[in-house]
CSV table of C-alpha atoms in Angstrom, one decimal:
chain,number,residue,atom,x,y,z
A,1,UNK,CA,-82.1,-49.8,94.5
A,2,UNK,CA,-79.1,-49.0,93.1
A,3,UNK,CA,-77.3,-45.8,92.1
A,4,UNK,CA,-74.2,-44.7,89.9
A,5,UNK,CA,-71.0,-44.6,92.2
A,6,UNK,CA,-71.3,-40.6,92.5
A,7,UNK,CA,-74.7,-40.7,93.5
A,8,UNK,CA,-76.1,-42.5,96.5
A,9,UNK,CA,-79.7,-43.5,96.3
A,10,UNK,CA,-82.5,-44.3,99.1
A,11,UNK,CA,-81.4,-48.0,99.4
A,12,UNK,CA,-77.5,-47.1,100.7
A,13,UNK,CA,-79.0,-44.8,103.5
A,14,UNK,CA,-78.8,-45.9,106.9
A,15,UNK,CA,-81.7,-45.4,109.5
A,16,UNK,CA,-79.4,-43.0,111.1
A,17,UNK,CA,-78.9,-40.9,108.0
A,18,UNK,CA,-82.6,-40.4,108.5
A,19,UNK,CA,-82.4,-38.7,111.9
A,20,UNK,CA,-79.9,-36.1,110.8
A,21,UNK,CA,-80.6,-32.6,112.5
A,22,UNK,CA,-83.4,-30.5,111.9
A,23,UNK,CA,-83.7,-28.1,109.1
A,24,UNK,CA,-86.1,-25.3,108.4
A,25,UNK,CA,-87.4,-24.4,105.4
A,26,UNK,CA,-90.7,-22.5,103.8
A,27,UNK,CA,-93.3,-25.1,102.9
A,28,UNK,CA,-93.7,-28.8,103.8
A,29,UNK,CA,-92.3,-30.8,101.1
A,30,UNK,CA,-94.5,-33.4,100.4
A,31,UNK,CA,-94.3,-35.6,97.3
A,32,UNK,CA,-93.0,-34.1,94.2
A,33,UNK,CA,-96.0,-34.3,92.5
A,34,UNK,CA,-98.1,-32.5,95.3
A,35,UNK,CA,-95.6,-29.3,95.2
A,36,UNK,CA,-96.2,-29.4,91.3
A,37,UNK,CA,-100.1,-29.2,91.8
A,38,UNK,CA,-99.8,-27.0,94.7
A,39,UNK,CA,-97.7,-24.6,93.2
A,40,UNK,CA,-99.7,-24.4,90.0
A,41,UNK,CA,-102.8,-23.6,91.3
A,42,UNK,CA,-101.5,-21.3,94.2
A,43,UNK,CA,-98.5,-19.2,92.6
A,44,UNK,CA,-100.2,-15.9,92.6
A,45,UNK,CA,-100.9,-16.8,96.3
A,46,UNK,CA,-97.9,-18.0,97.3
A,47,UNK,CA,-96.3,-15.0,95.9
A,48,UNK,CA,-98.2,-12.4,97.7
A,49,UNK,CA,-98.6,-14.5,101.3
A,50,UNK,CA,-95.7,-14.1,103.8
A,51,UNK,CA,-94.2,-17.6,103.5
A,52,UNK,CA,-94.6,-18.2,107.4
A,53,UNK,CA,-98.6,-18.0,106.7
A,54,UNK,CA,-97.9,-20.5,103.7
A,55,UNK,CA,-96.9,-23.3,105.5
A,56,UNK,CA,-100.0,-24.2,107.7
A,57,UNK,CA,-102.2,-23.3,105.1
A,58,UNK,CA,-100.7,-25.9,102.3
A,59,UNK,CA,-100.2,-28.5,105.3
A,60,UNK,CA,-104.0,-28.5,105.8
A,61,UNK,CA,-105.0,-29.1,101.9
A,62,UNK,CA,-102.7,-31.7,101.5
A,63,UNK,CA,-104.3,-33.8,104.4
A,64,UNK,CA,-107.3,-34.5,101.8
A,65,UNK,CA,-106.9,-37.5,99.7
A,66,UNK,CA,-108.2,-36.1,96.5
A,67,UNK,CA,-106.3,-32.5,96.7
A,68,UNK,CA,-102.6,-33.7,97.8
A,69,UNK,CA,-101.3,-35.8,94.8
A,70,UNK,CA,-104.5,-37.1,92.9
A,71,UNK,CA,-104.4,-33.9,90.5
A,72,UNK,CA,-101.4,-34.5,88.4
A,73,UNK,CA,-100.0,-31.4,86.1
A,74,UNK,CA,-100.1,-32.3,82.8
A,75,UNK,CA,-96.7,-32.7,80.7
A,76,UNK,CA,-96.7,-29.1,79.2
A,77,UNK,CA,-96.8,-27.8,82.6
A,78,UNK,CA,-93.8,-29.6,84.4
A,79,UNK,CA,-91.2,-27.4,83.5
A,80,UNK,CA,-93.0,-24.1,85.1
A,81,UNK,CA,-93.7,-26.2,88.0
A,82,UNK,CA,-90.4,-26.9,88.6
A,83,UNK,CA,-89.0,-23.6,88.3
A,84,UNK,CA,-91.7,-22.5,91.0
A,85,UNK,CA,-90.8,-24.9,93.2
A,86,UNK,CA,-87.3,-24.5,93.1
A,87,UNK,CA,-87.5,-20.6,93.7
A,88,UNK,CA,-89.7,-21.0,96.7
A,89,UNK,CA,-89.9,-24.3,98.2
A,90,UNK,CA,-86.1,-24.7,98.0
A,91,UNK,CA,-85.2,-21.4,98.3
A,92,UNK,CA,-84.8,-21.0,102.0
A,93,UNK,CA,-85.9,-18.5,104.6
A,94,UNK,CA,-88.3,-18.4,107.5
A,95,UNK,CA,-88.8,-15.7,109.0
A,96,UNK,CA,-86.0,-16.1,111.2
A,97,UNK,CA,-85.0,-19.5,111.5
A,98,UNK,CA,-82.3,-20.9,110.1
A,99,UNK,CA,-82.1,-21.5,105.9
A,100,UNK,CA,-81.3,-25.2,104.4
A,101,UNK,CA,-81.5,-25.8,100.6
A,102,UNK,CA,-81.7,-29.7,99.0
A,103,UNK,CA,-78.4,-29.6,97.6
A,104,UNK,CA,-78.0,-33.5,96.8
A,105,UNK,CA,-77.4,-35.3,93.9
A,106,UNK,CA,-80.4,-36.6,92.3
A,107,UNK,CA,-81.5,-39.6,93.6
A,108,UNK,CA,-81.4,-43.0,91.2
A,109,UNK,CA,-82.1,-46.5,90.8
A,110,UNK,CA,-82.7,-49.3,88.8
A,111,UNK,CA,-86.2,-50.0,86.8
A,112,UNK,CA,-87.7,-52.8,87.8
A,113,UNK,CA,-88.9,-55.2,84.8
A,114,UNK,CA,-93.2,-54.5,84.6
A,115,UNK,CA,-95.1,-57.4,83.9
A,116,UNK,CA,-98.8,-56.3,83.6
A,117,UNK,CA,-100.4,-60.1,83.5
A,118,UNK,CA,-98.7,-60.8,86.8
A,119,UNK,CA,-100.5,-57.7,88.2
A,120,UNK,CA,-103.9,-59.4,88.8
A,121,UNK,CA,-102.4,-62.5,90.8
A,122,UNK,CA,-100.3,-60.3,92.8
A,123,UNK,CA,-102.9,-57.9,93.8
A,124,UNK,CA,-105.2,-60.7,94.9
A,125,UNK,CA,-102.5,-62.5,97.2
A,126,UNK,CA,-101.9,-59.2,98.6
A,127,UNK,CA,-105.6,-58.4,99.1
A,128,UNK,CA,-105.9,-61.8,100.8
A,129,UNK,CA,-102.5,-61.2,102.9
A,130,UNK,CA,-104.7,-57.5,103.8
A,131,UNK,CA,-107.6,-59.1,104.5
A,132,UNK,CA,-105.8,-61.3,107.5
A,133,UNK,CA,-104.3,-58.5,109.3
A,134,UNK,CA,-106.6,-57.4,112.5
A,135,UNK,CA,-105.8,-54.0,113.3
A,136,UNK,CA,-107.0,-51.9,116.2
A,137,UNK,CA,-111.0,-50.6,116.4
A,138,UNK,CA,-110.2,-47.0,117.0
A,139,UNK,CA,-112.4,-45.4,119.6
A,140,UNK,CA,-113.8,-41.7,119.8
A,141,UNK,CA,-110.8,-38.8,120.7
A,142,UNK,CA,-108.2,-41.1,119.4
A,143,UNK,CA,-105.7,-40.4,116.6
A,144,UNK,CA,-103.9,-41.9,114.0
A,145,UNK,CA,-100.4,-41.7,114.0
A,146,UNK,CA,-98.3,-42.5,111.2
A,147,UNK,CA,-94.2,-42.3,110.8
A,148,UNK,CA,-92.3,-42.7,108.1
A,149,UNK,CA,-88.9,-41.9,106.5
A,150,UNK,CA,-89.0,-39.5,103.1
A,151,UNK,CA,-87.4,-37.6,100.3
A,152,UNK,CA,-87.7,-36.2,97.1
A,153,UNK,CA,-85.6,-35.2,94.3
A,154,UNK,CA,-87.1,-31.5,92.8
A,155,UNK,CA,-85.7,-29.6,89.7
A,156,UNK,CA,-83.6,-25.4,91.3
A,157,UNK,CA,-83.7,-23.5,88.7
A,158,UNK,CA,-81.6,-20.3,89.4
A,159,UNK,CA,-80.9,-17.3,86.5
A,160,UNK,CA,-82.4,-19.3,84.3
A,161,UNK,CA,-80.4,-22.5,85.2
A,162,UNK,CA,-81.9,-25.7,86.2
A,163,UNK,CA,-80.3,-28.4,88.3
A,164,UNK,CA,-81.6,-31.6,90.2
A,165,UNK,CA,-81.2,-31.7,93.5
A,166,UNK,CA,-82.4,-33.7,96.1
A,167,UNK,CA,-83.6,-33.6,99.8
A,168,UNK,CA,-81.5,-35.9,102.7
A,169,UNK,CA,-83.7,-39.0,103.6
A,170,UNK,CA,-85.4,-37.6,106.9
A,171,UNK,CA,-88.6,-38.5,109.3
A,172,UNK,CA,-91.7,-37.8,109.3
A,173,UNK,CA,-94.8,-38.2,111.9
A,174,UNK,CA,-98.0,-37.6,111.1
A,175,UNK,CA,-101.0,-37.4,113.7
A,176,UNK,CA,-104.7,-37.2,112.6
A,177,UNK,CA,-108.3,-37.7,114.6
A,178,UNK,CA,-110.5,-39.9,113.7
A,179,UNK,CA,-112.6,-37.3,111.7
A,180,UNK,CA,-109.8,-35.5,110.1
A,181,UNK,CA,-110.1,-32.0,111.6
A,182,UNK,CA,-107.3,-32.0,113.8
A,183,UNK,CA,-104.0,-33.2,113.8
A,184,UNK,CA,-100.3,-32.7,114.0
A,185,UNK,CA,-97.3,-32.5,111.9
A,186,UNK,CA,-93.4,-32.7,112.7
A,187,UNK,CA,-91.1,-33.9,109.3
A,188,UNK,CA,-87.3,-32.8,110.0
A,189,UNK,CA,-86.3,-30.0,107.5
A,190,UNK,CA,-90.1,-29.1,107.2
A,191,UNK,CA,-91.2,-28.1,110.6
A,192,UNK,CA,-89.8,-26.8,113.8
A,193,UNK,CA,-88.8,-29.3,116.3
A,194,UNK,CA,-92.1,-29.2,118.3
A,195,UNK,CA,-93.8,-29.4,114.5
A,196,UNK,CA,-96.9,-27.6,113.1
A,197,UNK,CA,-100.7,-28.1,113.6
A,198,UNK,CA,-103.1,-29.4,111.1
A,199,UNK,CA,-106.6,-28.3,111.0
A,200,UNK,CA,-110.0,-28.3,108.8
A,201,UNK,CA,-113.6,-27.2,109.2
A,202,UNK,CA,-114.8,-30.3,107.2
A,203,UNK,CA,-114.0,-33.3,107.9
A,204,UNK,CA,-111.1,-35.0,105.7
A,205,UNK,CA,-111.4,-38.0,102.7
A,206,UNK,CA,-108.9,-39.7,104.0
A,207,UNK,CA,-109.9,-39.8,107.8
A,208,UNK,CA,-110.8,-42.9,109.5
A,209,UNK,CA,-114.4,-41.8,110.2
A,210,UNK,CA,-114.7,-41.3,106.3
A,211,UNK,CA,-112.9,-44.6,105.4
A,212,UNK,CA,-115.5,-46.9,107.5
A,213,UNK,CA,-118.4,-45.3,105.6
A,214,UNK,CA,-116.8,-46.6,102.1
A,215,UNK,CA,-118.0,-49.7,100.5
A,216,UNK,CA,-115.9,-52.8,100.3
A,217,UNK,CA,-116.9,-53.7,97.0
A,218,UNK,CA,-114.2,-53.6,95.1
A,219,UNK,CA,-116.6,-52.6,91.7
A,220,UNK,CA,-118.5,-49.9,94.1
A,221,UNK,CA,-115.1,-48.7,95.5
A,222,UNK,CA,-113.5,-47.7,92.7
A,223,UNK,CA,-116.6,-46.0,91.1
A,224,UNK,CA,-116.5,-44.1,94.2
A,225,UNK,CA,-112.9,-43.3,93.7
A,226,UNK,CA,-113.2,-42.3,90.1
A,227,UNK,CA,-116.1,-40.0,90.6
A,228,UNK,CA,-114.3,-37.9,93.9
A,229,UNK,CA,-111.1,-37.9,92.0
A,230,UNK,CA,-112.5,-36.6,89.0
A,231,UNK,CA,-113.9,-33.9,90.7
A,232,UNK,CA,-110.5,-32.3,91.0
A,233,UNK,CA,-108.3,-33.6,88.1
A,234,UNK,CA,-106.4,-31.5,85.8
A,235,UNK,CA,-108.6,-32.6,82.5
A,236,UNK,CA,-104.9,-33.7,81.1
A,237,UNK,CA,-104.2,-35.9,83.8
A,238,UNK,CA,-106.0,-39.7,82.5
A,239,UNK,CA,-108.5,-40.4,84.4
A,240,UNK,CA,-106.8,-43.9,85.6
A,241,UNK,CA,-103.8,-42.5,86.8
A,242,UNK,CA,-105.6,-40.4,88.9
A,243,UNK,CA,-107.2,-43.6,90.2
A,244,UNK,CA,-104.4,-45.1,91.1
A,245,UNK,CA,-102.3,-42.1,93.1
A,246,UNK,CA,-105.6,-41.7,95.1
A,247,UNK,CA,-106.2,-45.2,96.1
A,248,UNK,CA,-102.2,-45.3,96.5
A,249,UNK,CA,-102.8,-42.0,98.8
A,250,UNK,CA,-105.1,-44.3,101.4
A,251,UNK,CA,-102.5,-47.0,101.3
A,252,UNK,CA,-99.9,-44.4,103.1
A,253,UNK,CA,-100.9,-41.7,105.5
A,254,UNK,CA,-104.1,-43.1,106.9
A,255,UNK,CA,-105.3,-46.4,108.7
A,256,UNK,CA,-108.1,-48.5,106.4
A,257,UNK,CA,-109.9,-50.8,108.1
A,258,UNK,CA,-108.4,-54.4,107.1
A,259,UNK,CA,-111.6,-55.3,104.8
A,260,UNK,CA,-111.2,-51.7,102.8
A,261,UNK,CA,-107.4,-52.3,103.0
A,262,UNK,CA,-108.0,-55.7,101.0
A,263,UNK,CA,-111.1,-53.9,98.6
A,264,UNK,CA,-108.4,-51.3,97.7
A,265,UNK,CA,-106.2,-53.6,96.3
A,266,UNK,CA,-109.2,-55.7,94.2
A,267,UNK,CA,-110.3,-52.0,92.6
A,268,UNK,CA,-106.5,-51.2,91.9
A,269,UNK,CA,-106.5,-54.6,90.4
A,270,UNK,CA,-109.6,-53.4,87.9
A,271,UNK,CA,-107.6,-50.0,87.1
A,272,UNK,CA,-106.3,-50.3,83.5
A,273,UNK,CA,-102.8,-50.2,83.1
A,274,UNK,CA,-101.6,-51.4,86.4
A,275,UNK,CA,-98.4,-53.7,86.5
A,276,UNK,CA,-96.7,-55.8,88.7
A,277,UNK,CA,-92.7,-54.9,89.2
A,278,UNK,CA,-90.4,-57.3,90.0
A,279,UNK,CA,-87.8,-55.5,92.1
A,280,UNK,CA,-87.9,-52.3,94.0
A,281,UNK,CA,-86.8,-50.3,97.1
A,282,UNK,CA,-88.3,-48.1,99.4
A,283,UNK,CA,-86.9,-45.0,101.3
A,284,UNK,CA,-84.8,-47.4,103.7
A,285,UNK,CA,-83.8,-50.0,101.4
A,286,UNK,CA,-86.3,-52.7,101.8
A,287,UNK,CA,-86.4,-54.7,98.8
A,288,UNK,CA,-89.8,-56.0,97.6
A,289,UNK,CA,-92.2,-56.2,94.4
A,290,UNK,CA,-94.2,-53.2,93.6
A,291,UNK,CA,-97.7,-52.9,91.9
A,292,UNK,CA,-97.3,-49.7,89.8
A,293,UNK,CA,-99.0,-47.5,87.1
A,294,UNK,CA,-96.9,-45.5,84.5
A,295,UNK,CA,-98.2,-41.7,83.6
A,296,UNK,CA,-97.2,-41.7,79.8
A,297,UNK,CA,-97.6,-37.9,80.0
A,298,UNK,CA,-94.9,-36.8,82.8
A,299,UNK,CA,-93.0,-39.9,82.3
A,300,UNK,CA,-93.1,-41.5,86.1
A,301,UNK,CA,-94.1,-44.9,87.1
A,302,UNK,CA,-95.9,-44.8,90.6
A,303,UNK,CA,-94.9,-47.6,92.9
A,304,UNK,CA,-96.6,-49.1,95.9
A,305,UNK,CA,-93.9,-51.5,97.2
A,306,UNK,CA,-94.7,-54.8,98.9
A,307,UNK,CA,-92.5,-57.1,101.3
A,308,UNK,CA,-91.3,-60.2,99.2
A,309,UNK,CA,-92.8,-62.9,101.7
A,310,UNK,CA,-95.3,-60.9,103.7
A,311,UNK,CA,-97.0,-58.8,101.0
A,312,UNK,CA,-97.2,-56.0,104.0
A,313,UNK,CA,-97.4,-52.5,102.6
A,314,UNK,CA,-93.6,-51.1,102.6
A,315,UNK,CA,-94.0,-47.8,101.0
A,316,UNK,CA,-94.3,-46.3,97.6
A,317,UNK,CA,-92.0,-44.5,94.9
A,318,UNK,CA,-91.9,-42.5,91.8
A,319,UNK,CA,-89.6,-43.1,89.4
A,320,UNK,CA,-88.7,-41.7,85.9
A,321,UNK,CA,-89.0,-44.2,83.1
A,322,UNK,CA,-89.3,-42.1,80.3
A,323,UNK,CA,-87.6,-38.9,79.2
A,324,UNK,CA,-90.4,-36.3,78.6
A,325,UNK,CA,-89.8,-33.2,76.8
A,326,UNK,CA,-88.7,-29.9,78.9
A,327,UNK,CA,-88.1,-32.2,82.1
A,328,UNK,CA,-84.4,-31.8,83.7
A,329,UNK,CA,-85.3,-35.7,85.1
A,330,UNK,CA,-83.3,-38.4,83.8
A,331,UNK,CA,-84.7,-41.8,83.2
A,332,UNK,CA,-83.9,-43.8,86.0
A,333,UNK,CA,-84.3,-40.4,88.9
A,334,UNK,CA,-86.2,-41.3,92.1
A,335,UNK,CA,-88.4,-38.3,92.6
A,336,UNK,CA,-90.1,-39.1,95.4
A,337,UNK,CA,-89.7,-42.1,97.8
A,338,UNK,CA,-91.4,-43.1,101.3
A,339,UNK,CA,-91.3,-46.3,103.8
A,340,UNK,CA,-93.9,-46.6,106.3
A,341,UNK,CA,-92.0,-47.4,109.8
A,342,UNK,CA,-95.1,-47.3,112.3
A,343,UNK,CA,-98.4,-47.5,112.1
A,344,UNK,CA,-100.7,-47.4,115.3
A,345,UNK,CA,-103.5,-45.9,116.7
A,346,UNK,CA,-102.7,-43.5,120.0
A,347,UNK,CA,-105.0,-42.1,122.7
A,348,UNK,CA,-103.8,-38.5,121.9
A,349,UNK,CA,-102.2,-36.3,119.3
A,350,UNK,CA,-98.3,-35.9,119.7
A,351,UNK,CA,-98.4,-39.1,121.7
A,352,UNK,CA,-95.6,-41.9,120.4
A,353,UNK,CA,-97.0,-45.5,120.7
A,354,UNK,CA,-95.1,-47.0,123.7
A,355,UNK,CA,-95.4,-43.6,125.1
A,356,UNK,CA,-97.0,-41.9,127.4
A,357,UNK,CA,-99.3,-38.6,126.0
């Protein structure tokens, strides 16, 4: 990934630039296209809640895989979305603690040339190089625990003014049971130091206990996947974008057994539209080749990057690639970016593999 000189971009961080110190601010920034949903839908809400009481609430919704990133604002929408989540995501305050706003440059990179009849090939070696990986059997009381280094790039609009700024590459662990109702949540910047609780009645999509009940045929998977997402789409959003981001969602903060892991990949392979890119970089600068979808109508290309050799699962990206009407992005701007560092199962929640609980 590569940047102009005056703005540094995901690929020229160090891993230490992702442990800087902890900053608070009001609500956890997930991906870009999450705080634009979020913020649509809950405005009024947001408005009238104390923004302490905010936070654990948006944290819970966004653990479902159909309700985080799935439901994608249409292009008319993207500039009032902005402005909302400039004024109160970045806005700081927290009821005490101390106030941080993302103040960097906007982060950028190259665009990686999309082939879309290398897609099919690709997505079949990296469903086979899926389907050889043996991961751990979780038992009952277990968790998954997930880390991983993010950041984002959001539109601040202030008197009417709107700039791009962008958040510091920083760390984030995520802990979930097996049946999604409980978890855990510290990201730097977005919880306290000890971190937040996560919590549901129901149990969760994306939870392992819900994962093992899906079918492995690829056909059957993705009609599965169409229907659920379409339950909650914005009717603007296509329908196969939608698709994609959800099946994209299971790739990253959850733990697919290896034989849905490699079904995944064969229904992504049926999704029209996808493409294989030849070059692109996660969070921490790991090059690799990314399967990808482009949304016409907000002008982002979703990314799911892929080691070179091994085909492992790196992380994913979105990136501008065409200039849409009323958006402050410029083609080429990085709005959100992730690398998955661990992945492993752990006997307890807040319990670091290696560690004991």
């Amino acid at each position: 990934m590569n940047a102009s000189p005056s703005q540094p971009s995901p690929a020229e961080w160090t891993e230490t630039q992702g442990l800087l110190p902890s900053v608070e601010r009001d609500l956890p920034a997930g991906r870009h296209q999450f705080h634009k949903e979020q913020m649509m839908t809950q405005i009024h809400e947001d408005l009238r809640t104390d923004r302490t009481n905010t936070r654990p609430a948006l944290a819970s919704r966004r653990r479902n895989l159909f309700l985080r990133r799935a439901i994608l604002l249409p292009a008319a929408a993207f500039a009032l979305a902005g402005a909302v989540v400039a004024g109160v995501a970045l806005s700081g305050g927290n009821g005490g603690g101390e106030t941080a706003l993302a103040t960097g440059p906007a982060l950028t990179t190259q665009i990686g040339a999309a082939d879309a009849k290398g897609a099919p090939q690709l997505l079949d070696r990296i469903s086979l190089a899926a389907a050889d990986v043996s991961g751990p059997t979780p038992h009952a009381g277990q968790f998954v625990y997930i880390a991983s280094k993010v950041a984002g790039t959001y539109p601040h609009t202030v008197d009417n003014n709107t700039t791009v700024v962008s958040q510091k590459l920083h760390s984030r662990q995520v802990w979930n049971s097996l049946d999604g109702k409980n978890g855990w949540l510290i990201e730097a910047g977005e919880t306290s130091d000890q971190g937040m609780t996560l919590s549901s009645d129901i149990p969760i999509d994306s939870a392992y206990d819900a994962l093992v009940k899906l079918p492995t045929d690829p056909a059957q998977l993705l009609q599965r996947i169409y229907r659920d997402s379409d339950a909650v789409r914005d009717h603007e959003v296509p329908r196969d974008q939608a698709a994609f981001v959800a099946i994209g969602d299971l790739l990253t903060e959850s733990y697919p057994p290896a034989d849905l892991t490699a079904a995944l990949y064969k229904a992504a392979a049926k999704i029209p539209g996808v493409v294989a890119v030849d070059d692109a970089v996660d969070a921490v600068g790991r090059h690799g080749v990314a399967i990808a979808r482009q949304n016409d109508a907000a002008g982002e290309r979703t990314e799911w990057i892929f080691d070179k050799k091994t085909l492992q699962f790196l992380g994913e990206r979105n990136v501008v690639v065409k200039k849409v009407a009323d958006s402050p992005f410029k083609v080429g701007t990085v709005t959100f970016t992730s690398a998955i560092t661990q992945r492993a199962i752990v006997d307890a929640s807040k319990q670091v593999p290696g560690r004991a609980a």
